[in-house]
Amino acid sequence: TSTVVLHGKHLNITRATVAEMGSSSLGWPARVLEHRSLEQVALLTAEPLRAGHRYALSIQYNANLSSSLHGFYKSTYRSRDGELRALAVTHFEPTAARMAFPCFDEPAFKATFSIRIRREPKHLALSNMPVVKSVTLTPWLVEDHFDTTVKMSTYLVAFIVSDFASISKRTSHGVKISVYTVPDKINQAYYALDAAVKLLDFYEDYFSIPYPLPKQDLAAIPDFQSAAMENWGLTTYRESALLYDPEKSSASAKLGITLVVAHELAHQWFGNLVTMEWWNDLWLNEGFAKFMEFVSVSITHPELRVEDYFLRRCFDAMAVDALNSSHPISTPVEDPAEILEMFDDVSYIKGSCVLNMLREYLTADVFKAGLVQYLQKYSYQNTRNEDLWNSMTTATLFVPFQVCPTGGADKKGPGGDGFCRSQQSSSTAHWTKGETLDVKAMMDTWTLQKGFPLVTVTVRGKNVHLQQELYLKGVDSPSPTGSLWHIPLTYITSQSHTVQRFLMTTKADVIILPEEVKWVKFNVDMSGYYIVHYEGDGWDHLIHLLQENHTALSSSDRASLLNNIFQLVRMKKVSISKAFDLTLYLKHEREIMPVLQGMTELIPIYRLLERRAAGGTERQLKEYIVHLFQELIDRQAWSDTGSLSERLLRHSLLLFACVHRYQPCLEKASGYFMEWQKSNGTLRLPADVKTAVYAVGAQTAEGWDFLLSKYRLHTFSAEREDMELALSLSRSKDKLQWLMDQGLHGDIVRTQDLPHIVVFVARNPSGYQLAWSFLKENWEKIIEKFELGSNSVAAMVTGVTSRYSTRADLAQVKEFFASLEAKCSQLRCVQQATETIEDNILWMDRNLESLKRWLNNHH
C-alpha cells in the first residue's frame, strides 16, 4: 500500500517521513491529507510499503492545548494567596488521544508508548510510567524521559505538567502509590492514599495477577469532566472524587471517594490489562469496574456497608432501562458521539447488577474462578462478550451444580447454594459433576436484549404460577413477544426463610411448594435484575405483613417492594391507592435503604404535582411524606455521630425536612446558620447537617451572598458541592441565572460543575423555566465544552425535563430538539427526555384523581 491512515484531530502536521527499519536510508517524505469529519489523517508515500517489512513513521506537528475538558487540555487553579496557576493534563477516553498525537486511536490497536516531555524546572511531569532520566537542556528547560509502557490502548495514555505536591506509600506487594494534588490541598490526600494501598493489595490477591507497573499515581485535577479516569499507572480524578478533609467532608464524600478509587483500580485489570475489542462491549470495562467496587470495598472497608448503596443503584439503571429508548448492554456503535453515549447507566450500573446476579447464581467461588481465568487468558489482549462467558462456563466444570425437576426447588442441595435448573424429569434433586452449564445462553438474554423482565406470581394453593414478560413503562399494549430471559429466581415464604432457587427459562412455569403459605416474596435481597408482580391478593398479604411486622423481611426486601409496586403503577398492574397503602408502614421504618427508597418513590410524585401547581393535593402529599418520616427526623442528632449508614440517612432526612419547610428543622438550621455567619464561617458545623444548614441560610438574600463569599474561598473547597446545592435553592431568579452563567464562564463556578448546577436549578420551582431557557440558549457552547453524546450533556437534558408533565411541556421540548441538526435531535438522552415526559403525562392522567381521594381518606 502507499497509504497509511491514522487518527488526528485539531493537529497541524508540518512534515511526515517514512523509513524502512534496519535500512541505512534516511527515508522519504510522505504527503499528508486530512479528513476532518472522520478525524483521520492519511500519509501518502512515494514508494509503496511492502507487506512483511517494518517501517518507522516520523511526524512533526503542533497543536494548541484544548479549551474543552478532553484531549490535552489546560486547567487552572488559584493558590491560597489568589495567584492563578495553570497546568496541562490529558483525558483521552474514548476518542481524544488523536487530539494530542497522531495514532491508531482504537482500543484493539495496542502498542507500547515511549514518552518524553519538556518542561520548566518549576514544574513536574507525570506519565503512565516512572521517569528514567531527566536532561537539563537549558537553565529554563528540562526534558524528562519516561520508561516505555506495557502494551496498551491509546485511550489509557496520560501525561500531566503541573506544580503539584505529592505523598506516597508502598503496598505490601511493593508498588509505590502516590497521590498528587495542588500544593495547598495535600493535607486532604491521606484518606485516598490509604484506601488505594488497601484496594490495590486486595485486587492483586483477588485476581491472582500482580499489578504490572512499578507505580500507581492518583492525581486530583482542578478541572475534570467525569468523576475519574483509569489511565494505566496515572489515574486522574476530579478533586471532589479524591480529596477528603477529615474536618469538613461528609460521610457521603468518604463513601464516594472509596468507591471511585476502587473503580479506577479495578480497571487496571478490567479494561487496561484486558480490554474490550470495540466500544460496543464497553460494559466489559465499566460494568466490571462498577461491580468490583462492591466486591472490593465490602471487604477492605466493611464499615461503609457498600451493599446498601450498590443495590439501590440497580433501581436507577432500571428507570432508564424501562424506556423504549434504552439499549442492550452490548450494542453496536460507530462514531465518537455514539461511543460517548455508551458511558451511561446501562453499561455501568445494569452491567454491574447482572454480574452480581450471575455471581449469586454461580456462587462466589465459581464466579471468581471464571474471572481469574478470563484475566489470565486474555492479558494484554482484547476481548468480546462471549470470551467472558466461555471462561465462566469452563469454571463451572470444576464445581458441582444441583439439577432439579421443574417445581422441585423446595430443598437446597447438599452444598446449600446450588441453583435448581428447570429440568423435565421426575427424579429427585441430585448433584451432577462435570455437566456444563451454558453461561453464554443465559447471559446473552441479559446483555443482547434491552430492558428487563417482569415476573408475575400467582399463588393457588401449593402451586406458584410464574409468567415473564418485558417490563415497559406506560405502555398499554402487551409486550412484544420474543423477549425471554433465563431468570435465576430466588424466593422465601411465610413458612420458610431459607432461600429457595429456581432457574426460569420459559415464558411460564410452576413451582410446587411443600405446603400452603400466607405470602411469598421473590427476588430475595434484590439480587436479581427483575421486578415482581403478586397477582390476586399477593400484594395485600405483603402490605399486611409490613404493617404488622415489617422486620419479618430484610431491609433490602422492603426497599424492593417499595420500588416494584410503584413501577407496577406505571404499567397499570397495581392501583396508586394500593401503592400508597404499602407506604403507610414507613412510619415505623428505621433502616436507610427502605427509607431512602420510600423518598425516591414519593418525592418525584410531589415534584410533578408541585410543577403542575396542583394546589391542595400537592400540599397534602408533602404533609403526608413529612408525617411518614417525622418521628425519624425528630430523632436525628445534629452531629456526626453514628455509623456511616446512620450518617448518610441523617444527611438525607434533614435536607429533605428543611427543603420541604418542616418547621422544627427550619428553626434549628437557621440558628446554626446565624451562629456560623456570626463567626464569619469559622464555626465548625457537623459535616452531615451542613447541607441542610446552608440550604436554609441561602433562602435570604443576605444569607445567599454570605454563602457565596465563603464558596469562593479556598478553605471551603471540600464543601463546594453542598454549597452549590444550597445556592441553587434560592427563590431569586436573578441569583439562579447568575449561578448558571458563572458555570458557563468557568471562573467563580467551575465549568465541570455546570451540569449538576443546571439540574439543581431545574428542580427548584423558581428555576425550572430558567434552566430550560439556559439549556436552549447555550446549547452550542454546552456541546463545545462537554462534547455531543457525553454523560454531562445527557444529565442536563434529562435532568431539566424530568418533572415536565403537560402536553405543552412536551411540545416545546420536541420543538427545540427538532430544530437542531440530526446528530443532536437523535441523541439517546433526547429520546429519554421526551419518553419520560410522555410517561409523566400518562401518570398524571391516570392517577391524579385516585391520589386525591386516597390523601383525603388517609391524611
JSON list of C-alpha atoms in Angstrom, two decimals, residues 708-851:
[
{"chain": "A", "resi": 708, "resn": "LEU", "atom": "CA", "xyz": [-21.28, 32.72, 48.06]},
{"chain": "A", "resi": 709, "resn": "SER", "atom": "CA", "xyz": [-18.46, 34.70, 49.66]},
{"chain": "A", "resi": 710, "resn": "LYS", "atom": "CA", "xyz": [-17.38, 31.54, 51.51]},
{"chain": "A", "resi": 711, "resn": "TYR", "atom": "CA", "xyz": [-17.88, 29.35, 48.41]},
{"chain": "A", "resi": 712, "resn": "ARG", "atom": "CA", "xyz": [-15.22, 31.45, 46.65]},
{"chain": "A", "resi": 713, "resn": "LEU", "atom": "CA", "xyz": [-12.65, 30.77, 49.38]},
{"chain": "A", "resi": 714, "resn": "HIS", "atom": "CA", "xyz": [-10.05, 28.06, 49.10]},
{"chain": "A", "resi": 715, "resn": "THR", "atom": "CA", "xyz": [-10.73, 26.89, 52.70]},
{"chain": "A", "resi": 716, "resn": "PHE", "atom": "CA", "xyz": [-14.21, 25.67, 51.75]},
{"chain": "A", "resi": 717, "resn": "SER", "atom": "CA", "xyz": [-13.24, 23.64, 48.67]},
{"chain": "A", "resi": 718, "resn": "ALA", "atom": "CA", "xyz": [-14.30, 20.35, 50.31]},
{"chain": "A", "resi": 719, "resn": "GLU", "atom": "CA", "xyz": [-17.84, 21.73, 50.58]},
{"chain": "A", "resi": 720, "resn": "ARG", "atom": "CA", "xyz": [-18.26, 23.21, 47.11]},
{"chain": "A", "resi": 721, "resn": "GLU", "atom": "CA", "xyz": [-20.95, 20.74, 46.00]},
{"chain": "A", "resi": 722, "resn": "ASP", "atom": "CA", "xyz": [-23.01, 21.18, 49.20]},
{"chain": "A", "resi": 723, "resn": "MET", "atom": "CA", "xyz": [-22.80, 24.94, 48.78]},
{"chain": "A", "resi": 724, "resn": "GLU", "atom": "CA", "xyz": [-23.75, 24.74, 45.09]},
{"chain": "A", "resi": 725, "resn": "LEU", "atom": "CA", "xyz": [-26.89, 22.83, 46.01]},
{"chain": "A", "resi": 726, "resn": "ALA", "atom": "CA", "xyz": [-27.82, 25.43, 48.66]},
{"chain": "A", "resi": 727, "resn": "LEU", "atom": "CA", "xyz": [-27.12, 28.37, 46.33]},
{"chain": "A", "resi": 728, "resn": "SER", "atom": "CA", "xyz": [-29.31, 26.80, 43.64]},
{"chain": "A", "resi": 729, "resn": "LEU", "atom": "CA", "xyz": [-32.28, 26.60, 46.07]},
{"chain": "A", "resi": 730, "resn": "SER", "atom": "CA", "xyz": [-32.66, 30.41, 46.13]},
{"chain": "A", "resi": 731, "resn": "ARG", "atom": "CA", "xyz": [-36.07, 31.82, 45.22]},
{"chain": "A", "resi": 732, "resn": "SER", "atom": "CA", "xyz": [-34.43, 34.74, 43.39]},
{"chain": "A", "resi": 733, "resn": "LYS", "atom": "CA", "xyz": [-34.48, 34.18, 39.63]},
{"chain": "A", "resi": 734, "resn": "ASP", "atom": "CA", "xyz": [-31.61, 36.65, 39.17]},
{"chain": "A", "resi": 735, "resn": "LYS", "atom": "CA", "xyz": [-29.38, 34.72, 41.54]},
{"chain": "A", "resi": 736, "resn": "LEU", "atom": "CA", "xyz": [-30.19, 31.41, 39.85]},
{"chain": "A", "resi": 737, "resn": "GLN", "atom": "CA", "xyz": [-29.49, 32.86, 36.41]},
{"chain": "A", "resi": 738, "resn": "TRP", "atom": "CA", "xyz": [-26.19, 34.33, 37.64]},
{"chain": "A", "resi": 739, "resn": "LEU", "atom": "CA", "xyz": [-25.14, 30.93, 39.03]},
{"chain": "A", "resi": 740, "resn": "MET", "atom": "CA", "xyz": [-25.67, 29.16, 35.69]},
{"chain": "A", "resi": 741, "resn": "ASP", "atom": "CA", "xyz": [-23.99, 31.97, 33.72]},
{"chain": "A", "resi": 742, "resn": "GLN", "atom": "CA", "xyz": [-20.96, 31.73, 36.03]},
{"chain": "A", "resi": 743, "resn": "GLY", "atom": "CA", "xyz": [-20.79, 27.98, 35.45]},
{"chain": "A", "resi": 744, "resn": "LEU", "atom": "CA", "xyz": [-20.55, 28.56, 31.72]},
{"chain": "A", "resi": 745, "resn": "HIS", "atom": "CA", "xyz": [-17.97, 31.29, 32.23]},
{"chain": "A", "resi": 746, "resn": "GLY", "atom": "CA", "xyz": [-15.92, 28.97, 34.46]},
{"chain": "A", "resi": 747, "resn": "ASP", "atom": "CA", "xyz": [-14.12, 31.35, 36.84]},
{"chain": "A", "resi": 748, "resn": "ILE", "atom": "CA", "xyz": [-16.08, 31.60, 40.11]},
{"chain": "A", "resi": 749, "resn": "VAL", "atom": "CA", "xyz": [-18.05, 28.41, 39.39]},
{"chain": "A", "resi": 750, "resn": "ARG", "atom": "CA", "xyz": [-16.03, 25.74, 37.59]},
{"chain": "A", "resi": 751, "resn": "THR", "atom": "CA", "xyz": [-17.45, 24.62, 34.24]},
{"chain": "A", "resi": 752, "resn": "GLN", "atom": "CA", "xyz": [-17.15, 20.97, 35.37]},
{"chain": "A", "resi": 753, "resn": "ASP", "atom": "CA", "xyz": [-19.88, 21.78, 37.96]},
{"chain": "A", "resi": 754, "resn": "LEU", "atom": "CA", "xyz": [-22.30, 23.34, 35.47]},
{"chain": "A", "resi": 755, "resn": "PRO", "atom": "CA", "xyz": [-24.23, 20.13, 34.65]},
{"chain": "A", "resi": 756, "resn": "HIS", "atom": "CA", "xyz": [-25.33, 19.48, 38.22]},
{"chain": "A", "resi": 757, "resn": "ILE", "atom": "CA", "xyz": [-25.99, 23.17, 38.92]},
{"chain": "A", "resi": 758, "resn": "VAL", "atom": "CA", "xyz": [-28.34, 23.36, 35.90]},
{"chain": "A", "resi": 759, "resn": "VAL", "atom": "CA", "xyz": [-30.17, 20.26, 37.18]},
{"chain": "A", "resi": 760, "resn": "PHE", "atom": "CA", "xyz": [-30.38, 21.68, 40.74]},
{"chain": "A", "resi": 761, "resn": "VAL", "atom": "CA", "xyz": [-31.85, 24.92, 39.36]},
{"chain": "A", "resi": 762, "resn": "ALA", "atom": "CA", "xyz": [-34.33, 22.92, 37.24]},
{"chain": "A", "resi": 763, "resn": "ARG", "atom": "CA", "xyz": [-35.60, 21.15, 40.37]},
{"chain": "A", "resi": 764, "resn": "ASN", "atom": "CA", "xyz": [-36.25, 24.48, 42.06]},
{"chain": "A", "resi": 765, "resn": "PRO", "atom": "CA", "xyz": [-39.84, 25.71, 41.42]},
{"chain": "A", "resi": 766, "resn": "SER", "atom": "CA", "xyz": [-38.41, 29.22, 40.88]},
{"chain": "A", "resi": 767, "resn": "GLY", "atom": "CA", "xyz": [-35.85, 27.94, 38.41]},
{"chain": "A", "resi": 768, "resn": "TYR", "atom": "CA", "xyz": [-37.29, 25.26, 36.17]},
{"chain": "A", "resi": 769, "resn": "GLN", "atom": "CA", "xyz": [-38.11, 27.62, 33.29]},
{"chain": "A", "resi": 770, "resn": "LEU", "atom": "CA", "xyz": [-34.78, 29.40, 33.66]},
{"chain": "A", "resi": 771, "resn": "ALA", "atom": "CA", "xyz": [-32.87, 26.12, 33.40]},
{"chain": "A", "resi": 772, "resn": "TRP", "atom": "CA", "xyz": [-34.74, 25.11, 30.23]},
{"chain": "A", "resi": 773, "resn": "SER", "atom": "CA", "xyz": [-34.14, 28.54, 28.63]},
{"chain": "A", "resi": 774, "resn": "PHE", "atom": "CA", "xyz": [-30.48, 28.39, 29.65]},
{"chain": "A", "resi": 775, "resn": "LEU", "atom": "CA", "xyz": [-30.06, 24.98, 28.04]},
{"chain": "A", "resi": 776, "resn": "LYS", "atom": "CA", "xyz": [-31.70, 26.16, 24.80]},
{"chain": "A", "resi": 777, "resn": "GLU", "atom": "CA", "xyz": [-29.85, 29.46, 24.55]},
{"chain": "A", "resi": 778, "resn": "ASN", "atom": "CA", "xyz": [-26.41, 27.99, 25.33]},
{"chain": "A", "resi": 779, "resn": "TRP", "atom": "CA", "xyz": [-26.76, 24.67, 23.52]},
{"chain": "A", "resi": 780, "resn": "GLU", "atom": "CA", "xyz": [-23.86, 25.28, 21.11]},
{"chain": "A", "resi": 781, "resn": "LYS", "atom": "CA", "xyz": [-21.50, 26.37, 23.89]},
{"chain": "A", "resi": 782, "resn": "ILE", "atom": "CA", "xyz": [-22.51, 23.41, 26.07]},
{"chain": "A", "resi": 783, "resn": "ILE", "atom": "CA", "xyz": [-21.85, 20.93, 23.24]},
{"chain": "A", "resi": 784, "resn": "GLU", "atom": "CA", "xyz": [-18.47, 22.52, 22.55]},
{"chain": "A", "resi": 785, "resn": "LYS", "atom": "CA", "xyz": [-17.47, 22.31, 26.22]},
{"chain": "A", "resi": 786, "resn": "PHE", "atom": "CA", "xyz": [-18.81, 18.86, 27.08]},
{"chain": "A", "resi": 787, "resn": "GLU", "atom": "CA", "xyz": [-18.99, 17.01, 23.71]},
{"chain": "A", "resi": 788, "resn": "LEU", "atom": "CA", "xyz": [-22.01, 15.65, 21.93]},
{"chain": "A", "resi": 789, "resn": "GLY", "atom": "CA", "xyz": [-23.12, 12.34, 23.42]},
{"chain": "A", "resi": 790, "resn": "SER", "atom": "CA", "xyz": [-21.36, 12.87, 26.75]},
{"chain": "A", "resi": 791, "resn": "ASN", "atom": "CA", "xyz": [-22.86, 11.96, 30.08]},
{"chain": "A", "resi": 792, "resn": "SER", "atom": "CA", "xyz": [-22.69, 15.64, 31.10]},
{"chain": "A", "resi": 793, "resn": "VAL", "atom": "CA", "xyz": [-24.95, 16.72, 28.23]},
{"chain": "A", "resi": 794, "resn": "ALA", "atom": "CA", "xyz": [-27.31, 13.79, 28.86]},
{"chain": "A", "resi": 795, "resn": "ALA", "atom": "CA", "xyz": [-27.56, 14.67, 32.57]},
{"chain": "A", "resi": 796, "resn": "MET", "atom": "CA", "xyz": [-28.63, 18.22, 31.70]},
{"chain": "A", "resi": 797, "resn": "VAL", "atom": "CA", "xyz": [-31.16, 17.23, 29.01]},
{"chain": "A", "resi": 798, "resn": "THR", "atom": "CA", "xyz": [-32.88, 14.59, 31.14]},
{"chain": "A", "resi": 799, "resn": "GLY", "atom": "CA", "xyz": [-32.46, 16.47, 34.45]},
{"chain": "A", "resi": 800, "resn": "VAL", "atom": "CA", "xyz": [-34.00, 19.71, 33.21]},
{"chain": "A", "resi": 801, "resn": "THR", "atom": "CA", "xyz": [-37.05, 17.98, 31.69]},
{"chain": "A", "resi": 802, "resn": "SER", "atom": "CA", "xyz": [-37.67, 15.09, 34.10]},
{"chain": "A", "resi": 803, "resn": "ARG", "atom": "CA", "xyz": [-40.50, 16.84, 36.02]},
{"chain": "A", "resi": 804, "resn": "TYR", "atom": "CA", "xyz": [-42.43, 18.04, 32.94]},
{"chain": "A", "resi": 805, "resn": "SER", "atom": "CA", "xyz": [-45.91, 16.53, 32.74]},
{"chain": "A", "resi": 806, "resn": "THR", "atom": "CA", "xyz": [-48.07, 18.59, 30.38]},
{"chain": "A", "resi": 807, "resn": "ARG", "atom": "CA", "xyz": [-48.64, 18.36, 26.65]},
{"chain": "A", "resi": 808, "resn": "ALA", "atom": "CA", "xyz": [-47.39, 21.95, 26.32]},
{"chain": "A", "resi": 809, "resn": "ASP", "atom": "CA", "xyz": [-44.09, 20.95, 28.00]},
{"chain": "A", "resi": 810, "resn": "LEU", "atom": "CA", "xyz": [-43.76, 18.01, 25.63]},
{"chain": "A", "resi": 811, "resn": "ALA", "atom": "CA", "xyz": [-44.44, 20.16, 22.57]},
{"chain": "A", "resi": 812, "resn": "GLN", "atom": "CA", "xyz": [-41.77, 22.72, 23.42]},
{"chain": "A", "resi": 813, "resn": "VAL", "atom": "CA", "xyz": [-39.13, 20.09, 24.21]},
{"chain": "A", "resi": 814, "resn": "LYS", "atom": "CA", "xyz": [-39.85, 18.27, 20.95]},
{"chain": "A", "resi": 815, "resn": "GLU", "atom": "CA", "xyz": [-39.86, 21.54, 19.00]},
{"chain": "A", "resi": 816, "resn": "PHE", "atom": "CA", "xyz": [-36.49, 22.67, 20.33]},
{"chain": "A", "resi": 817, "resn": "PHE", "atom": "CA", "xyz": [-34.70, 19.40, 19.62]},
{"chain": "A", "resi": 818, "resn": "ALA", "atom": "CA", "xyz": [-36.34, 19.05, 16.20]},
{"chain": "A", "resi": 819, "resn": "SER", "atom": "CA", "xyz": [-34.86, 22.46, 15.31]},
{"chain": "A", "resi": 820, "resn": "LEU", "atom": "CA", "xyz": [-31.29, 21.19, 15.85]},
{"chain": "A", "resi": 821, "resn": "GLU", "atom": "CA", "xyz": [-29.24, 19.20, 13.37]},
{"chain": "A", "resi": 822, "resn": "ALA", "atom": "CA", "xyz": [-29.96, 15.47, 13.21]},
{"chain": "A", "resi": 823, "resn": "LYS", "atom": "CA", "xyz": [-26.98, 14.36, 15.28]},
{"chain": "A", "resi": 824, "resn": "CYS", "atom": "CA", "xyz": [-28.33, 16.42, 18.21]},
{"chain": "A", "resi": 825, "resn": "SER", "atom": "CA", "xyz": [-32.01, 15.61, 17.81]},
{"chain": "A", "resi": 826, "resn": "GLN", "atom": "CA", "xyz": [-31.28, 11.87, 17.59]},
{"chain": "A", "resi": 827, "resn": "LEU", "atom": "CA", "xyz": [-29.29, 11.72, 20.84]},
{"chain": "A", "resi": 828, "resn": "ARG", "atom": "CA", "xyz": [-30.50, 8.96, 23.15]},
{"chain": "A", "resi": 829, "resn": "CYS", "atom": "CA", "xyz": [-30.92, 11.47, 26.00]},
{"chain": "A", "resi": 830, "resn": "VAL", "atom": "CA", "xyz": [-33.39, 13.45, 23.87]},
{"chain": "A", "resi": 831, "resn": "GLN", "atom": "CA", "xyz": [-35.46, 10.31, 23.32]},
{"chain": "A", "resi": 832, "resn": "GLN", "atom": "CA", "xyz": [-35.25, 9.53, 27.04]},
{"chain": "A", "resi": 833, "resn": "ALA", "atom": "CA", "xyz": [-36.41, 13.05, 27.90]},
{"chain": "A", "resi": 834, "resn": "THR", "atom": "CA", "xyz": [-39.43, 13.00, 25.57]},
{"chain": "A", "resi": 835, "resn": "GLU", "atom": "CA", "xyz": [-40.40, 9.49, 26.67]},
{"chain": "A", "resi": 836, "resn": "THR", "atom": "CA", "xyz": [-40.19, 10.49, 30.33]},
{"chain": "A", "resi": 837, "resn": "ILE", "atom": "CA", "xyz": [-42.46, 13.50, 29.74]},
{"chain": "A", "resi": 838, "resn": "GLU", "atom": "CA", "xyz": [-44.97, 11.28, 27.87]},
{"chain": "A", "resi": 839, "resn": "ASP", "atom": "CA", "xyz": [-44.82, 8.85, 30.76]},
{"chain": "A", "resi": 840, "resn": "ASN", "atom": "CA", "xyz": [-45.39, 11.67, 33.29]},
{"chain": "A", "resi": 841, "resn": "ILE", "atom": "CA", "xyz": [-48.42, 12.93, 31.30]},
{"chain": "A", "resi": 842, "resn": "LEU", "atom": "CA", "xyz": [-49.90, 9.42, 31.30]},
{"chain": "A", "resi": 843, "resn": "TRP", "atom": "CA", "xyz": [-49.19, 9.01, 35.00]},
{"chain": "A", "resi": 844, "resn": "MET", "atom": "CA", "xyz": [-50.97, 12.26, 35.90]},
{"chain": "A", "resi": 845, "resn": "ASP", "atom": "CA", "xyz": [-53.96, 11.48, 33.66]},
{"chain": "A", "resi": 846, "resn": "ARG", "atom": "CA", "xyz": [-54.38, 8.04, 35.22]},
{"chain": "A", "resi": 847, "resn": "ASN", "atom": "CA", "xyz": [-53.54, 8.61, 38.86]},
{"chain": "A", "resi": 848, "resn": "LEU", "atom": "CA", "xyz": [-54.13, 12.19, 39.94]},
{"chain": "A", "resi": 849, "resn": "GLU", "atom": "CA", "xyz": [-57.82, 11.78, 40.88]},
{"chain": "A", "resi": 850, "resn": "SER", "atom": "CA", "xyz": [-57.24, 8.49, 42.73]},
{"chain": "A", "resi": 851, "resn": "LEU", "atom": "CA", "xyz": [-54.33, 10.02, 44.60]}
]
